[in-house]
GROMACS .gro file of C-alpha atoms in nm:
model
  472
    1MET     CA    1 -13.771 -17.584   0.679
    2GLN     CA    2 -13.900 -17.243   0.574
    3SER     CA    3 -13.723 -16.909   0.583
    4ALA     CA    4 -13.769 -16.537   0.522
    5GLY     CA    5 -13.528 -16.247   0.489
    6THR     CA    6 -13.155 -16.218   0.428
    7HIS     CA    7 -12.971 -15.989   0.671
    8PHE     CA    8 -13.267 -16.015   0.911
    9LYS     CA    9 -13.339 -16.383   0.866
   10LEU     CA   10 -13.596 -16.615   1.021
   11ILE     CA   11 -13.583 -16.992   0.971
   12TRP     CA   12 -13.854 -17.221   1.108
   13ARG     CA   13 -13.987 -17.575   1.096
   14TRP     CA   14 -14.306 -17.725   1.236
   15THR     CA   15 -14.266 -18.008   1.485
   16SER     CA   16 -14.613 -18.110   1.612
   17ALA     CA   17 -14.695 -18.469   1.513
   18SER     CA   18 -15.072 -18.482   1.571
   19PRO     CA   19 -15.190 -18.123   1.612
   20ARG     CA   20 -15.547 -18.026   1.696
   21THR     CA   21 -15.552 -17.668   1.825
   22SER     CA   22 -15.399 -17.364   1.655
   23ALA     CA   23 -15.132 -17.356   1.927
   24GLU     CA   24 -15.038 -17.717   1.853
   25TRP     CA   25 -15.042 -17.658   1.478
   26THR     CA   26 -14.790 -17.375   1.520
   27GLN     CA   27 -14.552 -17.558   1.750
   28GLY     CA   28 -14.208 -17.545   1.597
   29ASP     CA   29 -13.846 -17.438   1.611
   30LEU     CA   30 -13.740 -17.086   1.516
   31TRP     CA   31 -13.396 -16.944   1.447
   32VAL     CA   32 -13.348 -16.566   1.417
   33TYR     CA   33 -13.031 -16.417   1.269
   34LEU     CA   34 -12.911 -16.057   1.251
   35ASP     CA   35 -12.651 -16.026   0.978
   36GLY     CA   36 -12.546 -16.388   1.027
   37ALA     CA   37 -12.537 -16.376   1.408
   38LEU     CA   38 -12.780 -16.613   1.582
   39VAL     CA   39 -12.983 -16.410   1.834
   40TRP     CA   40 -13.276 -16.648   1.895
   41GLY     CA   41 -13.153 -17.004   1.921
   42LYS     CA   42 -12.848 -17.176   2.058
   43GLU     CA   43 -12.520 -17.252   1.886
   44HIS     CA   44 -12.454 -17.627   1.886
   45GLY     CA   45 -12.163 -17.717   1.667
   46SER     CA   46 -12.261 -17.711   1.301
   47THR     CA   47 -12.632 -17.752   1.381
   48PRO     CA   48 -12.774 -17.467   1.591
   49ILE     CA   49 -13.076 -17.545   1.807
   50GLY     CA   50 -13.387 -17.337   1.738
   51VAL     CA   51 -13.629 -17.194   1.992
   52ALA     CA   52 -13.917 -17.439   2.044
   53TRP     CA   53 -14.252 -17.264   2.100
   54THR     CA   54 -14.607 -17.212   1.980
   55TRP     CA   55 -14.554 -16.932   1.731
   56ILE     CA   56 -14.911 -16.817   1.692
   57GLU     CA   57 -14.832 -16.599   1.995
   58LEU     CA   58 -14.576 -16.398   1.801
   59ALA     CA   59 -14.811 -16.358   1.503
   60GLU     CA   60 -15.081 -16.228   1.738
   61ARG     CA   61 -14.843 -15.979   1.898
   62LEU     CA   62 -14.719 -15.855   1.561
   63ALA     CA   63 -15.077 -15.784   1.454
   64GLU     CA   64 -15.133 -15.593   1.778
   65THR     CA   65 -14.818 -15.380   1.758
   66TRP     CA   66 -14.787 -15.338   1.380
   67ASN     CA   67 -14.887 -14.973   1.375
   68ALA     CA   68 -14.649 -14.887   1.659
   69LEU     CA   69 -14.366 -15.044   1.459
   70ARG     CA   70 -14.474 -14.848   1.149
   71PHE     CA   71 -14.536 -14.505   1.295
   72GLU     CA   72 -14.348 -14.472   1.626
   73ALA     CA   73 -14.010 -14.353   1.499
   74GLY     CA   74 -13.730 -14.304   1.750
   75TYR     CA   75 -13.764 -14.321   2.127
   76PRO     CA   76 -14.001 -14.173   2.387
   77LEU     CA   77 -13.910 -13.863   2.589
   78GLN     CA   78 -13.623 -13.760   2.365
   79GLY     CA   79 -13.443 -13.437   2.443
   80LEU     CA   80 -13.342 -13.503   2.803
   81THR     CA   81 -13.035 -13.715   2.739
   82LYS     CA   82 -12.841 -13.863   2.450
   83THR     CA   83 -13.048 -14.099   2.238
   84PRO     CA   84 -12.925 -14.460   2.237
   85ILE     CA   85 -12.703 -14.559   1.947
   86SER     CA   86 -12.886 -14.895   1.951
   87PRO     CA   87 -13.225 -15.003   2.089
   88ALA     CA   88 -13.034 -15.258   2.296
   89ALA     CA   89 -12.931 -14.965   2.517
   90PHE     CA   90 -13.293 -14.858   2.575
   91GLU     CA   91 -13.298 -14.966   2.939
   92ALA     CA   92 -12.993 -14.753   3.022
   93TYR     CA   93 -13.149 -14.465   2.829
   94CYS     CA   94 -13.464 -14.491   3.041
   95GLU     CA   95 -13.263 -14.471   3.362
   96GLU     CA   96 -13.079 -14.161   3.241
   97VAL     CA   97 -13.406 -13.994   3.145
   98LYS     CA   98 -13.566 -14.071   3.482
   99GLU     CA   99 -13.273 -13.908   3.662
  100LYS     CA  100 -13.368 -13.580   3.493
  101LEU     CA  101 -13.741 -13.595   3.574
  102LEU     CA  102 -13.931 -13.461   3.870
  103PRO     CA  103 -14.074 -13.721   4.113
  104SER     CA  104 -14.425 -13.629   3.994
  105GLN     CA  105 -14.328 -13.722   3.637
  106LEU     CA  106 -14.183 -14.066   3.706
  107GLU     CA  107 -14.502 -14.271   3.705
  108GLU     CA  108 -14.611 -14.146   3.364
  109ALA     CA  109 -14.259 -14.193   3.226
  110GLU     CA  110 -14.246 -14.552   3.354
  111SER     CA  111 -14.576 -14.623   3.180
  112THR     CA  112 -14.450 -14.470   2.856
  113PHE     CA  113 -14.129 -14.674   2.865
  114TYR     CA  114 -14.323 -14.992   2.942
  115ASP     CA  115 -14.560 -14.941   2.649
  116PHE     CA  116 -14.268 -14.874   2.415
  117SER     CA  117 -14.088 -15.190   2.526
  118GLU     CA  118 -14.404 -15.399   2.487
  119ALA     CA  119 -14.443 -15.281   2.128
  120HIS     CA  120 -14.082 -15.276   2.010
  121ASP     CA  121 -13.920 -15.571   2.187
  122LEU     CA  122 -14.048 -15.875   1.996
  123SER     CA  123 -13.956 -16.109   2.281
  124ARG     CA  124 -14.234 -15.949   2.489
  125GLY     CA  125 -14.490 -16.117   2.263
  126LEU     CA  126 -14.420 -16.461   2.407
  127GLN     CA  127 -14.570 -16.557   2.743
  128GLY     CA  128 -14.404 -16.833   2.943
  129ILE     CA  129 -14.064 -16.830   2.778
  130VAL     CA  130 -13.772 -16.593   2.833
  131LEU     CA  131 -13.578 -16.497   2.521
  132PRO     CA  132 -13.313 -16.232   2.460
  133PRO     CA  133 -13.470 -15.896   2.374
  134LEU     CA  134 -13.514 -15.848   1.999
  135TRP     CA  135 -13.574 -15.482   1.926
  136PHE     CA  136 -13.739 -15.330   1.620
  137VAL     CA  137 -13.731 -14.948   1.608
  138ARG     CA  138 -13.800 -14.730   1.305
  139GLU     CA  139 -13.532 -14.479   1.204
  140GLY     CA  140 -13.659 -14.291   0.901
  141GLN     CA  141 -13.692 -14.546   0.622
  142LEU     CA  142 -13.471 -14.791   0.810
  143ALA     CA  143 -13.553 -15.055   1.066
  144VAL     CA  144 -13.302 -15.079   1.349
  145LEU     CA  145 -13.294 -15.436   1.477
  146ALA     CA  146 -13.092 -15.517   1.785
  147SER     CA  147 -13.026 -15.797   2.028
  148GLY     CA  148 -12.741 -15.797   2.278
  149SER     CA  149 -12.430 -15.656   2.114
  150LYS     CA  150 -12.565 -15.700   1.760
  151THR     CA  151 -12.732 -15.407   1.582
  152LEU     CA  152 -12.852 -15.413   1.222
  153ARG     CA  153 -12.997 -15.136   1.005
  154ILE     CA  154 -13.189 -15.244   0.696
  155PRO     CA  155 -13.460 -15.090   0.475
  156LEU     CA  156 -13.786 -15.068   0.667
  157GLU     CA  157 -13.991 -15.249   0.405
  158GLU     CA  158 -13.742 -15.536   0.399
  159ALA     CA  159 -13.784 -15.586   0.773
  160PHE     CA  160 -14.163 -15.570   0.750
  161ALA     CA  161 -14.160 -15.818   0.461
  162THR     CA  162 -13.961 -16.066   0.670
  163LEU     CA  163 -14.199 -16.041   0.964
  164SER     CA  164 -14.502 -16.061   0.733
  165ALA     CA  165 -14.377 -16.376   0.563
  166PHE     CA  166 -14.328 -16.545   0.899
  167ALA     CA  167 -14.664 -16.434   1.043
  168GLU     CA  168 -14.852 -16.542   0.732
  169ALA     CA  169 -14.684 -16.883   0.737
  170VAL     CA  170 -14.782 -16.921   1.103
  171LEU     CA  171 -15.144 -16.824   1.037
  172GLU     CA  172 -15.171 -17.047   0.731
  173ARG     CA  173 -15.064 -17.333   0.953
  174ALA     CA  174 -15.296 -17.228   1.238
  175ARG     CA  175 -15.603 -17.214   1.013
  176GLN     CA  176 -15.580 -17.587   0.960
  177SER     CA  177 -15.705 -17.626   1.317
  178GLY     CA  178 -16.031 -17.450   1.236
  179ASP     CA  179 -16.054 -17.321   1.593
  180GLU     CA  180 -16.172 -16.981   1.711
  181ARG     CA  181 -15.825 -16.860   1.802
  182SER     CA  182 -15.695 -16.912   1.449
  183SER     CA  183 -15.995 -16.723   1.307
  184GLU     CA  184 -15.945 -16.433   1.546
  185ALA     CA  185 -15.570 -16.420   1.479
  186THR     CA  186 -15.630 -16.421   1.102
  187ARG     CA  187 -15.883 -16.138   1.134
  188ALA     CA  188 -15.646 -15.932   1.351
  189TRP     CA  189 -15.362 -15.981   1.103
  190ALA     CA  190 -15.580 -15.876   0.809
  191GLU     CA  191 -15.678 -15.559   0.998
  192ARG     CA  192 -15.334 -15.486   1.143
  193SER     CA  193 -15.287 -15.166   0.942
  194SER     CA  194 -15.625 -15.015   1.034
  195ILE     CA  195 -15.580 -14.705   1.247
  196ASP     CA  196 -15.792 -14.409   1.352
  197ALA     CA  197 -15.675 -14.049   1.321
  198GLU     CA  198 -15.610 -13.993   1.691
  199THR     CA  199 -15.405 -14.310   1.734
  200PHE     CA  200 -15.198 -14.236   1.424
  201ALA     CA  201 -15.132 -13.878   1.530
  202SER     CA  202 -15.031 -13.985   1.880
  203LEU     CA  203 -14.792 -14.254   1.754
  204ALA     CA  204 -14.647 -14.030   1.484
  205THR     CA  205 -14.590 -13.723   1.700
  206GLY     CA  206 -14.552 -13.874   2.047
  207MET     CA  207 -14.818 -13.632   2.172
  208SER     CA  208 -15.131 -13.696   2.372
  209THR     CA  209 -15.476 -13.612   2.236
  210ALA     CA  210 -15.486 -13.302   2.457
  211GLU     CA  211 -15.144 -13.184   2.337
  212LEU     CA  212 -15.246 -13.232   1.975
  213ALA     CA  213 -15.569 -13.041   2.031
  214ALA     CA  214 -15.372 -12.750   2.180
  215LEU     CA  215 -15.134 -12.755   1.886
  216SER     CA  216 -15.406 -12.736   1.620
  217PRO     CA  217 -15.717 -12.585   1.782
  218GLY     CA  218 -16.025 -12.594   1.562
  219ASN     CA  219 -15.849 -12.786   1.283
  220ASP     CA  220 -15.907 -13.133   1.147
  221LEU     CA  221 -15.605 -13.318   1.286
  222MET     CA  222 -15.517 -13.524   0.979
  223SER     CA  223 -15.562 -13.230   0.742
  224TRP     CA  224 -15.350 -13.009   0.965
  225LEU     CA  225 -15.074 -13.273   0.965
  226GLU     CA  226 -15.120 -13.311   0.587
  227VAL     CA  227 -15.182 -13.684   0.624
  228GLU     CA  228 -15.419 -13.885   0.403
  229ARG     CA  229 -15.684 -14.035   0.627
  230GLU     CA  230 -15.725 -14.349   0.417
  231LYS     CA  231 -15.352 -14.416   0.386
  232PRO     CA  232 -15.165 -14.247   0.671
  233GLU     CA  233 -14.787 -14.217   0.645
  234LEU     CA  234 -14.524 -14.025   0.837
  235ASN     CA  235 -14.423 -13.692   0.686
  236GLU     CA  236 -14.224 -13.375   0.751
  237LEU     CA  237 -14.475 -13.221   0.991
  238ALA     CA  238 -14.527 -13.534   1.200
  239ILE     CA  239 -14.153 -13.593   1.240
  240ALA     CA  240 -14.085 -13.228   1.325
  241ALA     CA  241 -14.359 -13.244   1.589
  242ARG     CA  242 -14.220 -13.568   1.732
  243SER     CA  243 -13.858 -13.453   1.741
  244THR     CA  244 -13.948 -13.135   1.931
  245HIS     CA  245 -14.213 -13.288   2.160
  246GLY     CA  246 -14.136 -13.209   2.522
  247ARG     CA  247 -13.873 -12.953   2.426
  248LEU     CA  248 -14.097 -12.671   2.303
  249THR     CA  249 -14.406 -12.506   2.448
  250PRO     CA  250 -14.723 -12.552   2.240
  251ASP     CA  251 -14.696 -12.194   2.110
  252SER     CA  252 -14.336 -12.240   1.999
  253ALA     CA  253 -14.411 -12.580   1.842
  254ALA     CA  254 -14.710 -12.433   1.656
  255MET     CA  255 -14.489 -12.149   1.524
  256LEU     CA  256 -14.230 -12.401   1.404
  257LEU     CA  257 -14.483 -12.624   1.229
  258HIS     CA  258 -14.656 -12.324   1.073
  259ARG     CA  259 -14.323 -12.216   0.920
  260ILE     CA  260 -14.271 -12.563   0.773
  261ARG     CA  261 -14.624 -12.559   0.628
  262GLN     CA  262 -14.537 -12.236   0.445
  263GLU     CA  263 -14.250 -12.401   0.256
  264HIS     CA  264 -14.335 -12.566  -0.076
  265GLY     CA  265 -14.150 -12.885  -0.161
  266HIS     CA  266 -13.888 -12.856  -0.433
  267PHE     CA  267 -13.565 -13.046  -0.500
  268SER     CA  268 -13.362 -12.855  -0.759
  269ASP     CA  269 -13.163 -13.016  -1.039
  270ARG     CA  270 -12.840 -12.885  -0.885
  271LEU     CA  271 -12.931 -13.042  -0.550
  272GLN     CA  272 -12.995 -13.372  -0.725
  273LYS     CA  273 -12.649 -13.354  -0.887
  274TRP     CA  274 -12.486 -13.290  -0.549
  275THR     CA  275 -12.689 -13.577  -0.404
  276ALA     CA  276 -12.581 -13.819  -0.675
  277LEU     CA  277 -12.212 -13.737  -0.625
  278ALA     CA  278 -12.242 -13.751  -0.246
  279LEU     CA  279 -12.405 -14.094  -0.255
  280GLN     CA  280 -12.146 -14.219  -0.503
  281ALA     CA  281 -11.865 -14.096  -0.280
  282MET     CA  282 -12.017 -14.257   0.028
  283GLN     CA  283 -12.079 -14.590  -0.142
  284SER     CA  284 -11.730 -14.603  -0.292
  285CYS     CA  285 -11.557 -14.529   0.039
  286LEU     CA  286 -11.326 -14.820   0.118
  287ASP     CA  287 -11.358 -14.758   0.491
  288PRO     CA  288 -11.715 -14.842   0.605
  289ALA     CA  289 -11.684 -14.625   0.918
  290PRO     CA  290 -11.938 -14.338   0.909
  291PHE     CA  291 -11.660 -14.094   1.004
  292ALA     CA  292 -11.457 -14.192   0.697
  293GLN     CA  293 -11.763 -14.172   0.474
  294GLY     CA  294 -11.840 -13.819   0.589
  295ILE     CA  295 -11.486 -13.704   0.511
  296GLN     CA  296 -11.490 -13.863   0.165
  297VAL     CA  297 -11.826 -13.708   0.077
  298ALA     CA  298 -11.706 -13.361   0.182
  299ARG     CA  299 -11.382 -13.393  -0.014
  300SER     CA  300 -11.562 -13.516  -0.326
  301LEU     CA  301 -11.809 -13.227  -0.322
  302ARG     CA  302 -11.536 -12.969  -0.260
  303SER     CA  303 -11.326 -13.108  -0.546
  304ALA     CA  304 -11.617 -13.125  -0.791
  305PHE     CA  305 -11.806 -12.805  -0.718
  306LEU     CA  306 -11.590 -12.579  -0.500
  307ASP     CA  307 -11.229 -12.495  -0.427
  308ALA     CA  308 -11.082 -12.796  -0.247
  309ARG     CA  309 -10.879 -12.585  -0.002
  310GLN     CA  310 -11.044 -12.245   0.037
  311PRO     CA  311 -11.313 -12.143   0.291
  312VAL     CA  312 -11.671 -12.230   0.195
  313ASP     CA  313 -11.965 -11.992   0.215
  314VAL     CA  314 -12.213 -12.259   0.321
  315GLY     CA  315 -12.504 -12.015   0.310
  316HIS     CA  316 -12.427 -11.939  -0.055
  317VAL     CA  317 -12.399 -12.311  -0.129
  318LEU     CA  318 -12.746 -12.370   0.014
  319GLU     CA  319 -12.880 -12.079  -0.190
  320LEU     CA  320 -12.736 -12.236  -0.506
  321LEU     CA  321 -12.898 -12.568  -0.414
  322ASP     CA  322 -13.233 -12.391  -0.361
  323VAL     CA  323 -13.245 -12.484   0.008
  324SER     CA  324 -13.434 -12.231   0.218
  325VAL     CA  325 -13.266 -12.108   0.537
  326ASP     CA  326 -13.459 -11.923   0.805
  327ARG     CA  327 -13.422 -11.829   1.170
  328LEU     CA  328 -13.671 -11.872   1.453
  329ALA     CA  329 -13.647 -11.786   1.821
  330LEU     CA  330 -13.761 -12.116   1.971
  331ASP     CA  331 -13.808 -12.139   2.347
  332ALA     CA  332 -13.554 -12.419   2.385
  333SER     CA  333 -13.186 -12.332   2.383
  334SER     CA  334 -13.099 -12.703   2.354
  335ILE     CA  335 -13.216 -12.710   1.990
  336ASP     CA  336 -12.952 -12.576   1.750
  337ALA     CA  337 -13.136 -12.633   1.425
  338LEU     CA  338 -13.415 -12.826   1.261
  339ALA     CA  339 -13.438 -12.931   0.898
  340ALA     CA  340 -13.750 -13.042   0.713
  341TRP     CA  341 -13.794 -13.196   0.371
  342GLY     CA  342 -14.017 -13.449   0.205
  343PRO     CA  343 -14.288 -13.495  -0.056
  344ARG     CA  344 -14.473 -13.173   0.033
  345ARG     CA  345 -14.236 -12.936   0.214
  346GLY     CA  346 -13.877 -12.820   0.200
  347PRO     CA  347 -13.591 -12.852   0.195
  348LEU     CA  348 -13.590 -12.597   0.475
  349PHE     CA  349 -13.318 -12.540   0.735
  350LEU     CA  350 -13.431 -12.354   1.047
  351LEU     CA  351 -13.173 -12.208   1.285
  352ASN     CA  352 -13.274 -12.148   1.646
  353THR     CA  353 -13.151 -11.801   1.738
  354SER     CA  354 -13.209 -11.877   2.107
  355ALA     CA  355 -12.927 -12.132   2.098
  356LEU     CA  356 -12.655 -11.956   1.902
  357GLY     CA  357 -12.486 -11.742   2.169
  358SER     CA  358 -12.179 -11.525   2.118
  359ASP     CA  359 -12.026 -11.756   1.854
  360ALA     CA  360 -12.344 -11.744   1.643
  361ARG     CA  361 -12.171 -11.730   1.304
  362VAL     CA  362 -11.952 -12.031   1.378
  363ARG     CA  363 -12.238 -12.240   1.518
  364GLU     CA  364 -12.468 -12.147   1.231
  365ARG     CA  365 -12.215 -12.262   0.973
  366ALA     CA  366 -12.154 -12.590   1.156
  367SER     CA  367 -12.528 -12.656   1.189
  368LEU     CA  368 -12.595 -12.581   0.822
  369ALA     CA  369 -12.312 -12.805   0.703
  370HIS     CA  370 -12.431 -13.085   0.933
  371GLU     CA  371 -12.785 -13.067   0.795
  372LEU     CA  372 -12.654 -13.049   0.439
  373CYS     CA  373 -12.495 -13.390   0.485
  374HIS     CA  374 -12.823 -13.541   0.605
  375LEU     CA  375 -13.007 -13.385   0.311
  376LEU     CA  376 -12.760 -13.525   0.059
  377VAL     CA  377 -12.700 -13.879   0.182
  378ASP     CA  378 -12.970 -13.968   0.435
  379ARG     CA  379 -13.299 -13.849   0.290
  380ASP     CA  380 -13.376 -14.188   0.134
  381SER     CA  381 -13.276 -14.380   0.446
  382SER     CA  382 -13.245 -14.259   0.806
  383ARG     CA  383 -13.363 -13.899   0.749
  384PRO     CA  384 -13.646 -13.901   0.490
  385PHE     CA  385 -13.833 -13.609   0.647
  386GLY     CA  386 -13.564 -13.394   0.805
  387ASP     CA  387 -13.351 -13.379   1.117
  388LEU     CA  388 -13.318 -13.211   1.454
  389LEU     CA  389 -12.976 -13.102   1.578
  390SER     CA  390 -12.929 -13.063   1.952
  391GLY     CA  391 -12.612 -13.252   2.039
  392LEU     CA  392 -12.812 -13.539   2.191
  393GLU     CA  393 -12.852 -13.742   1.871
  394SER     CA  394 -12.641 -14.052   1.807
  395GLY     CA  395 -12.595 -14.325   1.551
  396PRO     CA  396 -12.400 -14.376   1.228
  397SER     CA  397 -12.572 -14.096   1.034
  398GLU     CA  398 -12.486 -13.844   1.309
  399GLN     CA  399 -12.122 -13.953   1.313
  400ARG     CA  400 -12.109 -13.916   0.936
  401ALA     CA  401 -12.274 -13.572   0.938
  402ASN     CA  402 -12.038 -13.443   1.207
  403ALA     CA  403 -11.733 -13.560   1.013
  404PHE     CA  404 -11.873 -13.416   0.691
  405ALA     CA  405 -11.939 -13.075   0.847
  406ALA     CA  406 -11.587 -13.055   0.989
  407GLU     CA  407 -11.419 -13.153   0.661
  408PHE     CA  408 -11.650 -12.941   0.445
  409LEU     CA  409 -11.579 -12.629   0.651
  410MET     CA  410 -11.215 -12.695   0.749
  411PRO     CA  411 -11.025 -12.935   0.518
  412GLY     CA  412 -10.812 -13.165   0.729
  413ASP     CA  413 -10.509 -13.158   0.502
  414VAL     CA  414 -10.506 -12.777   0.513
  415ALA     CA  415 -10.525 -12.774   0.892
  416GLY     CA  416 -10.268 -13.051   0.930
  417ALA     CA  417 -10.018 -12.886   0.695
  418ALA     CA  418 -10.045 -12.554   0.877
  419LEU     CA  419  -9.991 -12.701   1.223
  420ALA     CA  420  -9.711 -12.930   1.109
  421LYS     CA  421  -9.502 -12.613   1.070
  422ALA     CA  422  -9.553 -12.513   1.434
  423ALA     CA  423  -9.258 -12.584   1.663
  424SER     CA  424  -9.424 -12.506   1.995
  425ALA     CA  425  -9.760 -12.480   2.168
  426ALA     CA  426  -9.743 -12.101   2.135
  427GLU     CA  427  -9.697 -12.124   1.759
  428ALA     CA  428  -9.975 -12.382   1.743
  429ARG     CA  429 -10.210 -12.151   1.930
  430SER     CA  430 -10.141 -11.872   1.682
  431ALA     CA  431 -10.192 -12.102   1.382
  432VAL     CA  432 -10.518 -12.243   1.519
  433ARG     CA  433 -10.645 -11.892   1.587
  434GLU     CA  434 -10.574 -11.786   1.228
  435LEU     CA  435 -10.735 -12.095   1.076
  436ALA     CA  436 -11.044 -12.064   1.296
  437LYS     CA  437 -11.082 -11.701   1.189
  438GLN     CA  438 -11.017 -11.764   0.819
  439TYR     CA  439 -11.248 -12.068   0.790
  440GLU     CA  440 -11.505 -11.945   1.045
  441VAL     CA  441 -11.501 -12.259   1.256
  442SER     CA  442 -11.439 -12.335   1.622
  443TRP     CA  443 -11.096 -12.404   1.765
  444GLN     CA  444 -11.219 -12.752   1.848
  445ILE     CA  445 -11.292 -12.830   1.483
  446VAL     CA  446 -10.951 -12.699   1.372
  447CYS     CA  447 -10.772 -12.913   1.630
  448ARG     CA  448 -10.971 -13.226   1.556
  449GLN     CA  449 -10.912 -13.185   1.184
  450CYS     CA  450 -10.540 -13.151   1.250
  451LEU     CA  451 -10.533 -13.471   1.455
  452ASN     CA  452 -10.738 -13.658   1.195
  453SER     CA  453 -10.521 -13.541   0.906
  454GLY     CA  454 -10.238 -13.786   0.972
  455ALA     CA  455  -9.981 -13.504   0.979
  456MET     CA  456  -9.679 -13.523   1.210
  457PHE     CA  457  -9.656 -13.266   1.491
  458ALA     CA  458  -9.397 -13.160   1.745
  459PRO     CA  459  -9.472 -13.316   2.089
  460GLY     CA  460  -9.579 -12.987   2.246
  461VAL     CA  461  -9.800 -12.910   1.946
  462ARG     CA  462  -9.974 -13.247   1.959
  463GLY     CA  463 -10.043 -13.205   2.329
  464PHE     CA  464 -10.195 -12.863   2.265
  465LEU     CA  465 -10.414 -12.998   1.982
  466GLU     CA  466 -10.535 -13.289   2.190
  467GLU     CA  467 -10.627 -13.060   2.479
  468LYS     CA  468 -10.819 -12.814   2.261
  469SER     CA  469 -10.990 -13.089   2.061
  470ARG     CA  470 -11.155 -13.207   2.384
  471ALA     CA  471 -11.271 -12.859   2.485
  472GLY     CA  472 -11.645 -12.791   2.476
   0.00000   0.00000   0.00000
C-alpha cells in the first residue's frame, strides 16, 4: 500500500502479477478520500474496496490538464448567474447560464463547458470506466475538491502535491515496462508545466486570443499582464480581467486594468496589524460557520481599534489602512465593486458608479466593508489577488464577508437592543428608520442584524423585521 495526502488522500496498491506493458504494470486498486469520506471506492464493512484500473491513464490526463488546473481559476462564463458554491453543482450552473444566452451563443458555450469539465473533472481522464465526478477547481490559493455532496477546500499546493505523488508513483511503476507509452507519459509529465504566452493568457483571463489582442493592442501580452514569461503565475491583472470577462466591453475592461496598473503595491504596518487580529479572531471562533466568523472578526476589530457601538466611517478606516479607493463608471451595472491587491498592485478598491443608484452612499459603504473583510482574512487563501462584488458570488468567503460587513457597519447588539424596546410594527418601523439613517445602512441590514442578535421582540415587531429582512 502507498498513500499521499491527508484531507485529500489517495491510497493505492499494485495488483498485476506478471506485468509486461505499462498498462499492466499500473493495474491496481485506488481509494480516494475527501476529508475522510470515500469518494472513489466502495464501502465494504471495515475494508473498503478500491477502484481497480490501469492508472497510467490518470497520470497521462493529469499531465495534459495540469496547466488548466493551475491557471483556470473559477468557472467559465461567470456573470450571468450565481456561481456554484461547489464544483459539484457545475452541471446545474451550466443549465442556468444557457437559459440566459441567445440561441446563436449556445454552441460556443457548450464547447466551453465541455472543455472545462474535461480538464477539471478527474473522472473524465479514465476511458472505459464510470466513476463519480471528482472536481478540482482553483479558488485563489485554495483547491476546491468536490464529489457528490462532499466539498473540501485545502491549500492549492497541498492538492497539487498529492496528485504529483500519485502520478510519479504510477510513472515509476510504468517505466519498468520499458515500452513506448511509459516513455511518452514520462516525457509529458516532465513537461506538464510548459506553457506558451497565448495559452497562459487565455487560461488566466478566460479570453480568446482576439479578445486579448483588442485589450492590449500593440503590447507584448505577458509584459502587459505583468507576468514573467519563464515562470508565469496568476496575478492581480489576470484575475481582474477574468472576473470581468463577458461583463465589460473591451474599452471598459482596458480602462479598469489601466487603473489597476497605476496603483503601486503597498501593505501598510497598520493594515498588517488589522490583518493579524482579524485572522486571530477568525481562527479562534468556536463556531466554524463562515457567518459566525465574519461577525466575530468585525466585533474584534471594532473593540480593538474603533468604538464598539458607534457608526463607522469606513472610508476613513481604509484611508488609515492606506487602502486606495477610487470610482469608475464601468459599462456594467451588475458590478458593484472590484478590489485588487497582490505582489505588484494595490490594495485598491474600485467602486462602479454605474451601479450605485439612488442609495449610493449606503451601497458604497456596504461594498467597501465587504471588500475589507476579503482583504483582511482571505488574501492568503481564496482571494490572493482581489475580488469582484456583483451579488452573484457564492461560497464560504462570501458568506463571511457579508456577515462581516453587516456587523462592522451595524452592530447586531445595538440593533437588537433598540428594536427590543418597540411594542408594535409602527414603533419598529420608526426605530429601523433611525438606525438606518444613523449608521448609513439599508433597512434590510438593520432588520437582519436585529434577527441575528438573539434579542426578544414583540410578535408584531418580529413579523415586521422578518418581512423587511427579505426585501431586496
